[in-house]
PDB file of N, CA and C in Angstrom:
ATOM      1  N   MET X   1     167.704 214.839 133.203  1.00  0.00           N
ATOM      2  CA  MET X   1     168.891 214.643 132.725  1.00  0.00           C
ATOM      3  C   MET X   1     169.808 212.900 131.705  1.00  0.00           C
ATOM      4  N   SER X   2     170.827 212.829 131.944  1.00  0.00           N
ATOM      5  CA  SER X   2     171.324 211.980 130.888  1.00  0.00           C
ATOM      6  C   SER X   2     172.325 211.128 131.949  1.00  0.00           C
ATOM      7  N   GLU X   3     172.526 210.223 131.565  1.00  0.00           N
ATOM      8  CA  GLU X   3     173.424 209.374 132.499  1.00  0.00           C
ATOM      9  C   GLU X   3     174.452 210.052 132.287  1.00  0.00           C
ATOM     10  N   PRO X   4     174.844 209.585 133.372  1.00  0.00           N
ATOM     11  CA  PRO X   4     175.926 210.293 133.844  1.00  0.00           C
ATOM     12  C   PRO X   4     177.203 209.503 133.203  1.00  0.00           C
ATOM     13  N   VAL X   5     178.261 209.523 132.736  1.00  0.00           N
ATOM     14  CA  VAL X   5     180.221 209.563 132.222  1.00  0.00           C
ATOM     15  C   VAL X   5     181.063 209.608 132.750  1.00  0.00           C
ATOM     16  N   ARG X   6     181.701 209.194 132.238  1.00  0.00           N
ATOM     17  CA  ARG X   6     183.387 209.490 133.224  1.00  0.00           C
ATOM     18  C   ARG X   6     184.217 210.059 132.576  1.00  0.00           C
ATOM     19  N   LEU X   7     185.027 211.375 132.581  1.00  0.00           N
ATOM     20  CA  LEU X   7     185.685 211.450 131.679  1.00  0.00           C
ATOM     21  C   LEU X   7     187.509 210.910 132.434  1.00  0.00           C
ATOM     22  N   THR X   8     188.622 210.911 131.904  1.00  0.00           N
ATOM     23  CA  THR X   8     189.538 211.046 131.605  1.00  0.00           C
ATOM     24  C   THR X   8     190.374 211.899 130.679  1.00  0.00           C
ATOM     25  N   ALA X   9     190.839 212.884 132.136  1.00  0.00           N
ATOM     26  CA  ALA X   9     191.848 213.767 130.798  1.00  0.00           C
ATOM     27  C   ALA X   9     193.404 214.178 131.599  1.00  0.00           C
ATOM     28  N   TRP X  10     194.495 213.391 129.957  1.00  0.00           N
ATOM     29  CA  TRP X  10     195.504 213.635 130.769  1.00  0.00           C
ATOM     30  C   TRP X  10     195.870 215.416 130.859  1.00  0.00           C
ATOM     31  N   VAL X  11     196.577 216.105 131.116  1.00  0.00           N
ATOM     32  CA  VAL X  11     196.431 217.357 131.238  1.00  0.00           C
ATOM     33  C   VAL X  11     198.749 217.828 130.864  1.00  0.00           C
ATOM     34  N   HIS X  12     198.816 217.509 130.242  1.00  0.00           N
ATOM     35  CA  HIS X  12     200.076 217.708 129.529  1.00  0.00           C
ATOM     36  C   HIS X  12     200.644 219.596 129.388  1.00  0.00           C
ATOM     37  N   GLY X  13     201.926 219.608 130.169  1.00  0.00           N
ATOM     38  CA  GLY X  13     202.069 221.045 130.899  1.00  0.00           C
ATOM     39  C   GLY X  13     202.519 221.583 131.683  1.00  0.00           C
ATOM     40  N   PHE X  14     202.878 222.698 131.796  1.00  0.00           N
ATOM     41  CA  PHE X  14     203.469 223.509 133.380  1.00  0.00           C
ATOM     42  C   PHE X  14     202.502 223.383 134.467  1.00  0.00           C
ATOM     43  N   VAL X  15     202.235 222.553 135.137  1.00  0.00           N
ATOM     44  CA  VAL X  15     200.688 222.035 135.726  1.00  0.00           C
ATOM     45  C   VAL X  15     200.802 221.010 136.647  1.00  0.00           C
ATOM     46  N   GLN X  16     202.315 221.267 137.680  1.00  0.00           N
ATOM     47  CA  GLN X  16     202.488 221.101 139.168  1.00  0.00           C
ATOM     48  C   GLN X  16     202.806 222.088 139.594  1.00  0.00           C
ATOM     49  N   GLY X  17     202.689 222.078 141.291  1.00  0.00           N
ATOM     50  CA  GLY X  17     203.392 222.856 142.610  1.00  0.00           C
ATOM     51  C   GLY X  17     202.459 224.357 141.566  1.00  0.00           C
ATOM     52  N   VAL X  18     201.609 224.876 140.711  1.00  0.00           N
ATOM     53  CA  VAL X  18     201.217 226.429 140.639  1.00  0.00           C
ATOM     54  C   VAL X  18     199.320 226.499 140.829  1.00  0.00           C
ATOM     55  N   GLY X  19     198.767 225.318 141.731  1.00  0.00           N
ATOM     56  CA  GLY X  19     197.694 225.441 142.103  1.00  0.00           C
ATOM     57  C   GLY X  19     196.289 224.838 140.951  1.00  0.00           C
ATOM     58  N   PHE X  20     197.207 223.551 139.957  1.00  0.00           N
ATOM     59  CA  PHE X  20     196.260 222.964 139.114  1.00  0.00           C
ATOM     60  C   PHE X  20     195.238 222.089 139.480  1.00  0.00           C
ATOM     61  N   ARG X  21     195.992 221.206 140.553  1.00  0.00           N
ATOM     62  CA  ARG X  21     194.777 220.200 141.050  1.00  0.00           C
ATOM     63  C   ARG X  21     193.804 221.123 141.844  1.00  0.00           C
ATOM     64  N   TRP X  22     194.007 222.553 142.567  1.00  0.00           N
ATOM     65  CA  TRP X  22     193.042 223.401 143.751  1.00  0.00           C
ATOM     66  C   TRP X  22     192.187 223.967 142.260  1.00  0.00           C
ATOM     67  N   TRP X  23     192.313 224.755 141.361  1.00  0.00           N
ATOM     68  CA  TRP X  23     191.241 225.156 140.310  1.00  0.00           C
ATOM     69  C   TRP X  23     190.834 224.048 139.865  1.00  0.00           C
ATOM     70  N   THR X  24     191.407 223.051 139.840  1.00  0.00           N
ATOM     71  CA  THR X  24     190.328 222.026 138.746  1.00  0.00           C
ATOM     72  C   THR X  24     189.418 221.840 139.946  1.00  0.00           C
ATOM     73  N   ARG X  25     189.561 221.368 140.983  1.00  0.00           N
ATOM     74  CA  ARG X  25     189.307 221.193 141.984  1.00  0.00           C
ATOM     75  C   ARG X  25     187.576 221.739 142.666  1.00  0.00           C
ATOM     76  N   ALA X  26     187.995 223.171 142.000  1.00  0.00           N
ATOM     77  CA  ALA X  26     186.433 224.145 142.174  1.00  0.00           C
ATOM     78  C   ALA X  26     185.962 224.861 141.030  1.00  0.00           C
ATOM     79  N   ARG X  27     186.533 224.091 140.011  1.00  0.00           N
ATOM     80  CA  ARG X  27     185.876 224.636 138.708  1.00  0.00           C
ATOM     81  C   ARG X  27     184.590 222.815 138.889  1.00  0.00           C
ATOM     82  N   ALA X  28     185.035 221.993 138.970  1.00  0.00           N
ATOM     83  CA  ALA X  28     184.611 220.756 138.907  1.00  0.00           C
ATOM     84  C   ALA X  28     183.400 220.918 139.654  1.00  0.00           C
ATOM     85  N   LEU X  29     183.322 221.474 141.272  1.00  0.00           N
ATOM     86  CA  LEU X  29     182.621 221.792 143.158  1.00  0.00           C
ATOM     87  C   LEU X  29     181.801 222.703 141.568  1.00  0.00           C
ATOM     88  N   GLU X  30     181.747 222.679 140.964  1.00  0.00           N
ATOM     89  CA  GLU X  30     180.761 224.604 140.765  1.00  0.00           C
ATOM     90  C   GLU X  30     180.053 223.428 139.919  1.00  0.00           C
ATOM     91  N   LEU X  31     180.754 223.210 138.642  1.00  0.00           N
ATOM     92  CA  LEU X  31     179.918 222.507 137.947  1.00  0.00           C
ATOM     93  C   LEU X  31     178.780 220.812 138.650  1.00  0.00           C
ATOM     94  N   GLU X  32     179.220 220.499 140.102  1.00  0.00           N
ATOM     95  CA  GLU X  32     178.561 219.491 140.391  1.00  0.00           C
ATOM     96  C   GLU X  32     179.345 218.320 139.813  1.00  0.00           C
ATOM     97  N   LEU X  33     180.321 218.208 139.863  1.00  0.00           N
ATOM     98  CA  LEU X  33     181.029 216.655 139.447  1.00  0.00           C
ATOM     99  C   LEU X  33     181.778 216.038 140.840  1.00  0.00           C
ATOM    100  N   VAL X  34     182.241 214.554 140.549  1.00  0.00           N
ATOM    101  CA  VAL X  34     182.928 214.074 140.746  1.00  0.00           C
ATOM    102  C   VAL X  34     184.437 213.012 140.747  1.00  0.00           C
ATOM    103  N   GLY X  35     184.920 213.423 141.713  1.00  0.00           N
ATOM    104  CA  GLY X  35     186.169 212.685 140.860  1.00  0.00           C
ATOM    105  C   GLY X  35     187.496 213.010 141.490  1.00  0.00           C
ATOM    106  N   TYR X  36     188.473 213.331 141.158  1.00  0.00           N
ATOM    107  CA  TYR X  36     189.713 213.551 141.623  1.00  0.00           C
ATOM    108  C   TYR X  36     190.530 214.134 140.106  1.00  0.00           C
ATOM    109  N   ALA X  37     192.088 215.442 141.124  1.00  0.00           N
ATOM    110  CA  ALA X  37     193.125 215.623 140.451  1.00  0.00           C
ATOM    111  C   ALA X  37     194.367 215.281 140.963  1.00  0.00           C
ATOM    112  N   SER X  38     194.792 214.546 139.956  1.00  0.00           N
ATOM    113  CA  SER X  38     196.026 214.249 140.324  1.00  0.00           C
ATOM    114  C   SER X  38     198.073 214.357 140.222  1.00  0.00           C
ATOM    115  N   ASN X  39     198.605 214.071 140.744  1.00  0.00           N
ATOM    116  CA  ASN X  39     200.201 214.687 140.118  1.00  0.00           C
ATOM    117  C   ASN X  39     200.595 213.486 139.782  1.00  0.00           C
ATOM    118  N   GLN X  40     201.450 213.009 138.338  1.00  0.00           N
ATOM    119  CA  GLN X  40     201.466 211.883 138.278  1.00  0.00           C
ATOM    120  C   GLN X  40     203.016 212.308 137.813  1.00  0.00           C
ATOM    121  N   ARG X  41     204.576 211.773 138.321  1.00  0.00           N
ATOM    122  CA  ARG X  41     205.097 211.397 138.494  1.00  0.00           C
ATOM    123  C   ARG X  41     206.424 212.238 136.963  1.00  0.00           C
ATOM    124  N   ASP X  42     205.431 211.269 136.116  1.00  0.00           N
ATOM    125  CA  ASP X  42     205.787 212.219 134.630  1.00  0.00           C
ATOM    126  C   ASP X  42     205.567 213.399 134.687  1.00  0.00           C
ATOM    127  N   GLY X  43     204.950 214.646 135.604  1.00  0.00           N
ATOM    128  CA  GLY X  43     204.442 215.792 134.712  1.00  0.00           C
ATOM    129  C   GLY X  43     203.255 216.046 134.782  1.00  0.00           C
ATOM    130  N   ARG X  44     202.696 214.899 134.547  1.00  0.00           N
ATOM    131  CA  ARG X  44     200.993 215.425 134.088  1.00  0.00           C
ATOM    132  C   ARG X  44     200.133 215.744 134.783  1.00  0.00           C
ATOM    133  N   VAL X  45     199.111 215.728 135.405  1.00  0.00           N
ATOM    134  CA  VAL X  45     197.926 215.688 136.110  1.00  0.00           C
ATOM    135  C   VAL X  45     196.785 215.420 135.456  1.00  0.00           C
ATOM    136  N   LEU X  46     196.532 213.921 136.030  1.00  0.00           N
ATOM    137  CA  LEU X  46     195.242 213.403 135.876  1.00  0.00           C
ATOM    138  C   LEU X  46     193.831 213.362 136.255  1.00  0.00           C
ATOM    139  N   VAL X  47     192.820 213.796 135.368  1.00  0.00           N
ATOM    140  CA  VAL X  47     192.533 214.576 136.227  1.00  0.00           C
ATOM    141  C   VAL X  47     190.890 213.157 136.147  1.00  0.00           C
ATOM    142  N   VAL X  48     189.981 212.628 136.520  1.00  0.00           N
ATOM    143  CA  VAL X  48     189.077 212.140 136.526  1.00  0.00           C
ATOM    144  C   VAL X  48     187.653 212.451 137.129  1.00  0.00           C
ATOM    145  N   ALA X  49     186.555 212.428 136.400  1.00  0.00           N
ATOM    146  CA  ALA X  49     185.942 213.050 137.266  1.00  0.00           C
ATOM    147  C   ALA X  49     184.290 212.315 135.647  1.00  0.00           C
ATOM    148  N   GLU X  50     183.310 212.501 137.262  1.00  0.00           N
ATOM    149  CA  GLU X  50     182.315 211.595 137.032  1.00  0.00           C
ATOM    150  C   GLU X  50     180.701 212.925 137.096  1.00  0.00           C
ATOM    151  N   GLY X  51     180.000 212.244 135.867  1.00  0.00           N
ATOM    152  CA  GLY X  51     178.823 213.900 136.326  1.00  0.00           C
ATOM    153  C   GLY X  51     177.751 213.475 134.669  1.00  0.00           C
ATOM    154  N   ASP X  52     176.893 214.560 134.482  1.00  0.00           N
ATOM    155  CA  ASP X  52     176.458 214.413 133.154  1.00  0.00           C
ATOM    156  C   ASP X  52     177.708 214.975 132.269  1.00  0.00           C
ATOM    157  N   ARG X  53     177.454 214.660 130.636  1.00  0.00           N
ATOM    158  CA  ARG X  53     178.265 214.719 129.675  1.00  0.00           C
ATOM    159  C   ARG X  53     178.412 216.330 129.890  1.00  0.00           C
ATOM    160  N   GLU X  54     177.085 216.975 129.771  1.00  0.00           N
ATOM    161  CA  GLU X  54     177.247 219.079 129.190  1.00  0.00           C
ATOM    162  C   GLU X  54     178.367 219.554 129.932  1.00  0.00           C
ATOM    163  N   SER X  55     178.550 218.473 131.722  1.00  0.00           N
ATOM    164  CA  SER X  55     179.011 219.609 132.394  1.00  0.00           C
ATOM    165  C   SER X  55     180.321 219.021 132.743  1.00  0.00           C
ATOM    166  N   LEU X  56     180.909 217.700 132.092  1.00  0.00           N
ATOM    167  CA  LEU X  56     182.287 217.333 132.355  1.00  0.00           C
ATOM    168  C   LEU X  56     182.334 218.018 130.635  1.00  0.00           C
ATOM    169  N   GLU X  57     181.450 218.161 129.459  1.00  0.00           N
ATOM    170  CA  GLU X  57     182.598 218.456 128.415  1.00  0.00           C
ATOM    171  C   GLU X  57     182.840 220.243 128.748  1.00  0.00           C
ATOM    172  N   ARG X  58     182.308 221.040 130.228  1.00  0.00           N
ATOM    173  CA  ARG X  58     182.447 222.309 129.985  1.00  0.00           C
ATOM    174  C   ARG X  58     183.746 222.547 130.634  1.00  0.00           C
ATOM    175  N   LEU X  59     183.539 221.485 131.652  1.00  0.00           N
ATOM    176  CA  LEU X  59     185.039 220.908 132.301  1.00  0.00           C
ATOM    177  C   LEU X  59     186.693 220.814 131.776  1.00  0.00           C
ATOM    178  N   LEU X  60     186.040 219.990 130.527  1.00  0.00           N
ATOM    179  CA  LEU X  60     187.559 219.661 129.730  1.00  0.00           C
ATOM    180  C   LEU X  60     187.795 221.253 128.483  1.00  0.00           C
ATOM    181  N   GLU X  61     186.620 221.866 128.753  1.00  0.00           N
ATOM    182  CA  GLU X  61     186.702 223.127 128.017  1.00  0.00           C
ATOM    183  C   GLU X  61     187.663 224.299 128.648  1.00  0.00           C
ATOM    184  N   LEU X  62     187.456 224.710 129.837  1.00  0.00           N
ATOM    185  CA  LEU X  62     187.847 225.259 131.042  1.00  0.00           C
ATOM    186  C   LEU X  62     189.428 224.795 130.894  1.00  0.00           C
ATOM    187  N   LEU X  63     189.620 223.198 131.438  1.00  0.00           N
ATOM    188  CA  LEU X  63     190.946 222.494 131.206  1.00  0.00           C
ATOM    189  C   LEU X  63     192.010 223.501 129.635  1.00  0.00           C
ATOM    190  N   ARG X  64     191.205 223.359 128.721  1.00  0.00           N
ATOM    191  CA  ARG X  64     192.159 224.293 127.192  1.00  0.00           C
ATOM    192  C   ARG X  64     191.993 225.626 127.484  1.00  0.00           C
ATOM    193  N   SER X  65     190.775 225.937 128.327  1.00  0.00           N
ATOM    194  CA  SER X  65     190.974 227.238 128.158  1.00  0.00           C
ATOM    195  C   SER X  65     192.543 228.362 127.744  1.00  0.00           C
ATOM    196  N   GLY X  66     193.476 228.496 128.396  1.00  0.00           N
ATOM    197  CA  GLY X  66     193.963 229.276 128.510  1.00  0.00           C
ATOM    198  C   GLY X  66     194.292 229.803 130.186  1.00  0.00           C
ATOM    199  N   THR X  67     193.115 229.376 130.757  1.00  0.00           N
ATOM    200  CA  THR X  67     192.648 230.221 131.741  1.00  0.00           C
ATOM    201  C   THR X  67     193.247 229.234 133.238  1.00  0.00           C
ATOM    202  N   THR X  68     194.058 228.612 132.579  1.00  0.00           N
ATOM    203  CA  THR X  68     194.399 227.789 134.213  1.00  0.00           C
ATOM    204  C   THR X  68     195.400 228.539 134.637  1.00  0.00           C
ATOM    205  N   PRO X  69     195.998 227.839 136.370  1.00  0.00           N
ATOM    206  CA  PRO X  69     197.139 228.284 136.616  1.00  0.00           C
ATOM    207  C   PRO X  69     198.401 227.459 136.101  1.00  0.00           C
ATOM    208  N   GLY X  70     199.072 227.756 135.741  1.00  0.00           N
ATOM    209  CA  GLY X  70     200.579 227.520 135.283  1.00  0.00           C
ATOM    210  C   GLY X  70     200.945 227.009 132.844  1.00  0.00           C
ATOM    211  N   THR X  71     200.140 226.164 132.834  1.00  0.00           N
ATOM    212  CA  THR X  71     200.549 226.338 131.602  1.00  0.00           C
ATOM    213  C   THR X  71     200.398 225.078 130.638  1.00  0.00           C
ATOM    214  N   VAL X  72     199.037 224.421 129.931  1.00  0.00           N
ATOM    215  CA  VAL X  72     198.905 223.587 129.692  1.00  0.00           C
ATOM    216  C   VAL X  72     198.461 223.268 128.745  1.00  0.00           C
ATOM    217  N   ASP X  73     200.252 223.032 127.578  1.00  0.00           N
ATOM    218  CA  ASP X  73     199.993 222.366 126.421  1.00  0.00           C
ATOM    219  C   ASP X  73     199.455 221.512 125.297  1.00  0.00           C
ATOM    220  N   LEU X  74     199.098 220.225 126.219  1.00  0.00           N
ATOM    221  CA  LEU X  74     197.830 218.979 125.592  1.00  0.00           C
ATOM    222  C   LEU X  74     196.972 218.926 126.552  1.00  0.00           C
ATOM    223  N   VAL X  75     195.834 218.347 126.170  1.00  0.00           N
ATOM    224  CA  VAL X  75     194.662 217.329 127.656  1.00  0.00           C
ATOM    225  C   VAL X  75     194.682 216.231 126.253  1.00  0.00           C
ATOM    226  N   VAL X  76     194.270 215.147 126.777  1.00  0.00           N
ATOM    227  CA  VAL X  76     194.526 214.393 126.397  1.00  0.00           C
ATOM    228  C   VAL X  76     193.215 213.470 126.720  1.00  0.00           C
ATOM    229  N   ASP X  77     191.689 213.157 126.369  1.00  0.00           N
ATOM    230  CA  ASP X  77     190.456 213.046 126.865  1.00  0.00           C
ATOM    231  C   ASP X  77     190.137 211.541 126.038  1.00  0.00           C
ATOM    232  N   SER X  78     189.093 210.554 127.218  1.00  0.00           N
ATOM    233  CA  SER X  78     188.043 209.657 127.076  1.00  0.00           C
ATOM    234  C   SER X  78     187.499 209.793 127.435  1.00  0.00           C
ATOM    235  N   TRP X  79     186.561 208.746 127.559  1.00  0.00           N
ATOM    236  CA  TRP X  79     185.481 208.651 127.692  1.00  0.00           C
ATOM    237  C   TRP X  79     184.627 207.538 127.792  1.00  0.00           C
ATOM    238  N   ASP X  80     184.585 207.321 129.275  1.00  0.00           N
ATOM    239  CA  ASP X  80     183.907 206.064 129.988  1.00  0.00           C
ATOM    240  C   ASP X  80     182.689 206.140 130.534  1.00  0.00           C
ATOM    241  N   ALA X  81     181.745 204.772 130.224  1.00  0.00           N
ATOM    242  CA  ALA X  81     180.409 204.983 131.104  1.00  0.00           C
ATOM    243  C   ALA X  81     180.269 204.914 133.214  1.00  0.00           C
ATOM    244  N   ALA X  82     179.845 206.343 133.426  1.00  0.00           N
ATOM    245  CA  ALA X  82     180.227 206.387 135.094  1.00  0.00           C
ATOM    246  C   ALA X  82     180.314 205.222 135.572  1.00  0.00           C
ATOM    247  N   ARG X  83     181.138 204.703 136.901  1.00  0.00           N
ATOM    248  CA  ARG X  83     181.668 204.245 137.778  1.00  0.00           C
ATOM    249  C   ARG X  83     180.664 204.007 138.847  1.00  0.00           C
ATOM    250  N   GLY X  84     180.665 205.106 139.211  1.00  0.00           N
ATOM    251  CA  GLY X  84     179.063 205.862 140.178  1.00  0.00           C
ATOM    252  C   GLY X  84     180.169 205.545 141.412  1.00  0.00           C
ATOM    253  N   GLU X  85     181.931 205.567 141.701  1.00  0.00           N
ATOM    254  CA  GLU X  85     182.032 205.365 142.854  1.00  0.00           C
ATOM    255  C   GLU X  85     183.014 205.848 144.162  1.00  0.00           C
ATOM    256  N   MET X  86     183.104 207.199 143.325  1.00  0.00           N
ATOM    257  CA  MET X  86     183.354 208.590 143.740  1.00  0.00           C
ATOM    258  C   MET X  86     183.011 209.815 144.687  1.00  0.00           C
ATOM    259  N   SER X  87     183.095 209.755 145.204  1.00  0.00           N
ATOM    260  CA  SER X  87     182.119 211.000 145.776  1.00  0.00           C
ATOM    261  C   SER X  87     182.890 212.451 146.288  1.00  0.00           C
ATOM    262  N   GLY X  88     182.333 213.766 146.111  1.00  0.00           N
ATOM    263  CA  GLY X  88     183.068 214.604 145.882  1.00  0.00           C
ATOM    264  C   GLY X  88     184.652 215.041 145.350  1.00  0.00           C
ATOM    265  N   PHE X  89     184.972 215.722 144.906  1.00  0.00           N
ATOM    266  CA  PHE X  89     186.267 216.143 144.649  1.00  0.00           C
ATOM    267  C   PHE X  89     187.652 216.199 145.043  1.00  0.00           C
ATOM    268  N   VAL X  90     187.719 215.922 145.023  1.00  0.00           N
ATOM    269  CA  VAL X  90     189.573 215.755 145.481  1.00  0.00           C
ATOM    270  C   VAL X  90     190.747 215.786 145.153  1.00  0.00           C
ATOM    271  N   GLU X  91     191.998 216.312 145.718  1.00  0.00           N
ATOM    272  CA  GLU X  91     193.036 216.799 144.518  1.00  0.00           C
ATOM    273  C   GLU X  91     193.409 215.485 145.754  1.00  0.00           C
ATOM    274  N   ARG X  92     194.718 214.350 145.178  1.00  0.00           N
ATOM    275  CA  ARG X  92     195.908 213.433 145.440  1.00  0.00           C
ATOM    276  C   ARG X  92     196.717 213.759 144.877  1.00  0.00           C
TER     277      ARG X  92
END
C-alpha cells in the first residue's frame, strides 16, 4: 500500500440540497477513505478526503461521472500529503 495522500475537491454546480454530501460520504466509505463533505456559502461543496491515491482518484472520477445527485459542472482538485487527523467520513 502506498503512502496516504489528501485530496481536496471543490465541486461546482447544483450540489446542495440534493443529497450530494450523503452520496459522497457513501462512496468514500466504500473506498475506505476518511474525511468530510461540506456545503459552502457560495453553493459549492468542499470534499476533503485522505487514503491511498488509487481510491482517491476513483472518488474523483465518481464526482465527475455525471451519476451524482444534482448537477456537477466542475470539480477543481488539489493534492497534498495526508495529515492523518481525520477518522470516518462525515457530512458537515
